[in-house]
Phi, psi and omega in degrees: 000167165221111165274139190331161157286316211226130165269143175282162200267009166262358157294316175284270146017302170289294198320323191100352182317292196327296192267004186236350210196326168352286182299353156258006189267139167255148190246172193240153145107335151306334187277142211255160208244148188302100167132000196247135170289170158310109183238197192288112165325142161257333177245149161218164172300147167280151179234001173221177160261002189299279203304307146334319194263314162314338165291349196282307195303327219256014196281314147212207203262147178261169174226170172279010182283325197270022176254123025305140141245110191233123180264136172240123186219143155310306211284221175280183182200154172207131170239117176309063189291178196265105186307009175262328157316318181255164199218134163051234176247006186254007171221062182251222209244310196239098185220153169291135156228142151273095173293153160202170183220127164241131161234104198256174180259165221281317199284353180226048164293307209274317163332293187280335136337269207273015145275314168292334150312301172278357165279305201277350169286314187325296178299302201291003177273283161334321181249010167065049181250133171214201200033061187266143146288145169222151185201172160238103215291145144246211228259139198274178216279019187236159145158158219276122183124198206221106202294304163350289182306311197311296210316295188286359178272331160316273183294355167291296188296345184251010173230349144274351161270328180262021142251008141296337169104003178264176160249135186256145166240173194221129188262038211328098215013088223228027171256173167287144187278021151258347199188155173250211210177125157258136221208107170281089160280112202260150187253142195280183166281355179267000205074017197259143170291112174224116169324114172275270155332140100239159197220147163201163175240123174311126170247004186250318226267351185280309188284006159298297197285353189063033186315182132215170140221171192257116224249181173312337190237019186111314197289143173299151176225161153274092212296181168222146187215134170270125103313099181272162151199161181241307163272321167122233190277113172282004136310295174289313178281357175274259031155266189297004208256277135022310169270311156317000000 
């Protein structure tokens, strides 16, 4: 799919983005005319695709026959990085990641986990990448959710790596404030670490957007919903890809 670039900042405001993510954001809609205050962006460039694709989800009625349902986008992303952050292609302002979104029934989390395991040996096989780490970032001292609900989603994201066959490390609250996040790290030719893979589960965007599907018995559900990438940003991964 492809989703608007620019959003109203009450899409951001649901996502939590507005009050968790702002300050990386570029917003439109602000600028004040000579003798005028500054008044509140009505809009932003998008800087993820999560929010968009749950507007999508929530756009019409699911049934569980269409679930798994994975969503993919391509397009740009933009962020307000701090200009000193950036360097070449592997830290800019505007970038692609191969993105997806799933959205499942509760019981087949583990299932589309360990199908994104084997999407990511498969590529990191094909591209002769090897001695990558994996860990699991958990939930940072701002986040979204019910800390309970992290714990098991947390110990969940660590006994699927290590029935994937890795030793897991913990990145101690190193997630997104939406979600916590297994995270595949490859080392450059300089020694510097940088995230490729990652997969997490949302612990906000499905009851923010108020998602559902009509589950075996009639009845409304809440989906669970993943956030995949394999490469990450393909900017940032031509840039090590290259050098490697």
């Amino acid at each position: 799919v492809i989703c608007p670039q620019i959003m109203s900042n009450e899409l951001w405001k649901t996502s939590g983005h507005w009050d968790n993510y702002r300050d990386n954001m570029s917003l439109i809609g602000n600028e004040a005319t000579e003798g005028e205050e500054a008044h509140e962006p009505t809009a932003g460039l998008k800087p993820m695709n999560c929010p968009g694709h749950c507007a999508l989800f929530a756009s019409t009625k699911h049934s569980y026959r269409e679930l798994p349902l994975r969503v993919a986008e391509f397009s740009r992303l933009h962020r307000n990085e701090r200009s000193g952050t950036l360097t070449g292609l592997s830290r800019v302002r505007a970038m692609a990641q191969d993105d997806a979104h799933i959205y499942c029934e509760s019981a087949d989390v583990p299932a589309e986990i360990e199908r994104f395991f084997a999407m990511t040996a498969e590529v990191y096989r094909d591209l002769r990448l090897s001695g990558v780490k994996v860990s699991v970032s958990t939930r940072p001292e701002r986040f979204l959710g019910e800390a309970a609900d992290w714990d098991v989603a947390e110990q969940a994201l660590i006994d699927c790596v290590k029935n994937a066959g890795f030793e897991c490390g913990i990145k101690k609250g190193e997630a997104a404030f939406y979600a916590p996040k297994v995270e595949f790290d490859f080392q450059d030719v300089l020694g510097r670490a940088w995230t490729l893979s990652t997969i997490q589960v949302d612990m906000a965007a499905p009851t923010r957007f108020e998602l559902a599907y009509v589950g075996r018995d009639g009845q409304e559900h809440r989906p669970a919903m993943l956030h995949r990438a394999i490469l990450g940003s393909l900017e940032r991964f031509i840039a090590i890809y290259l050098e490697h």
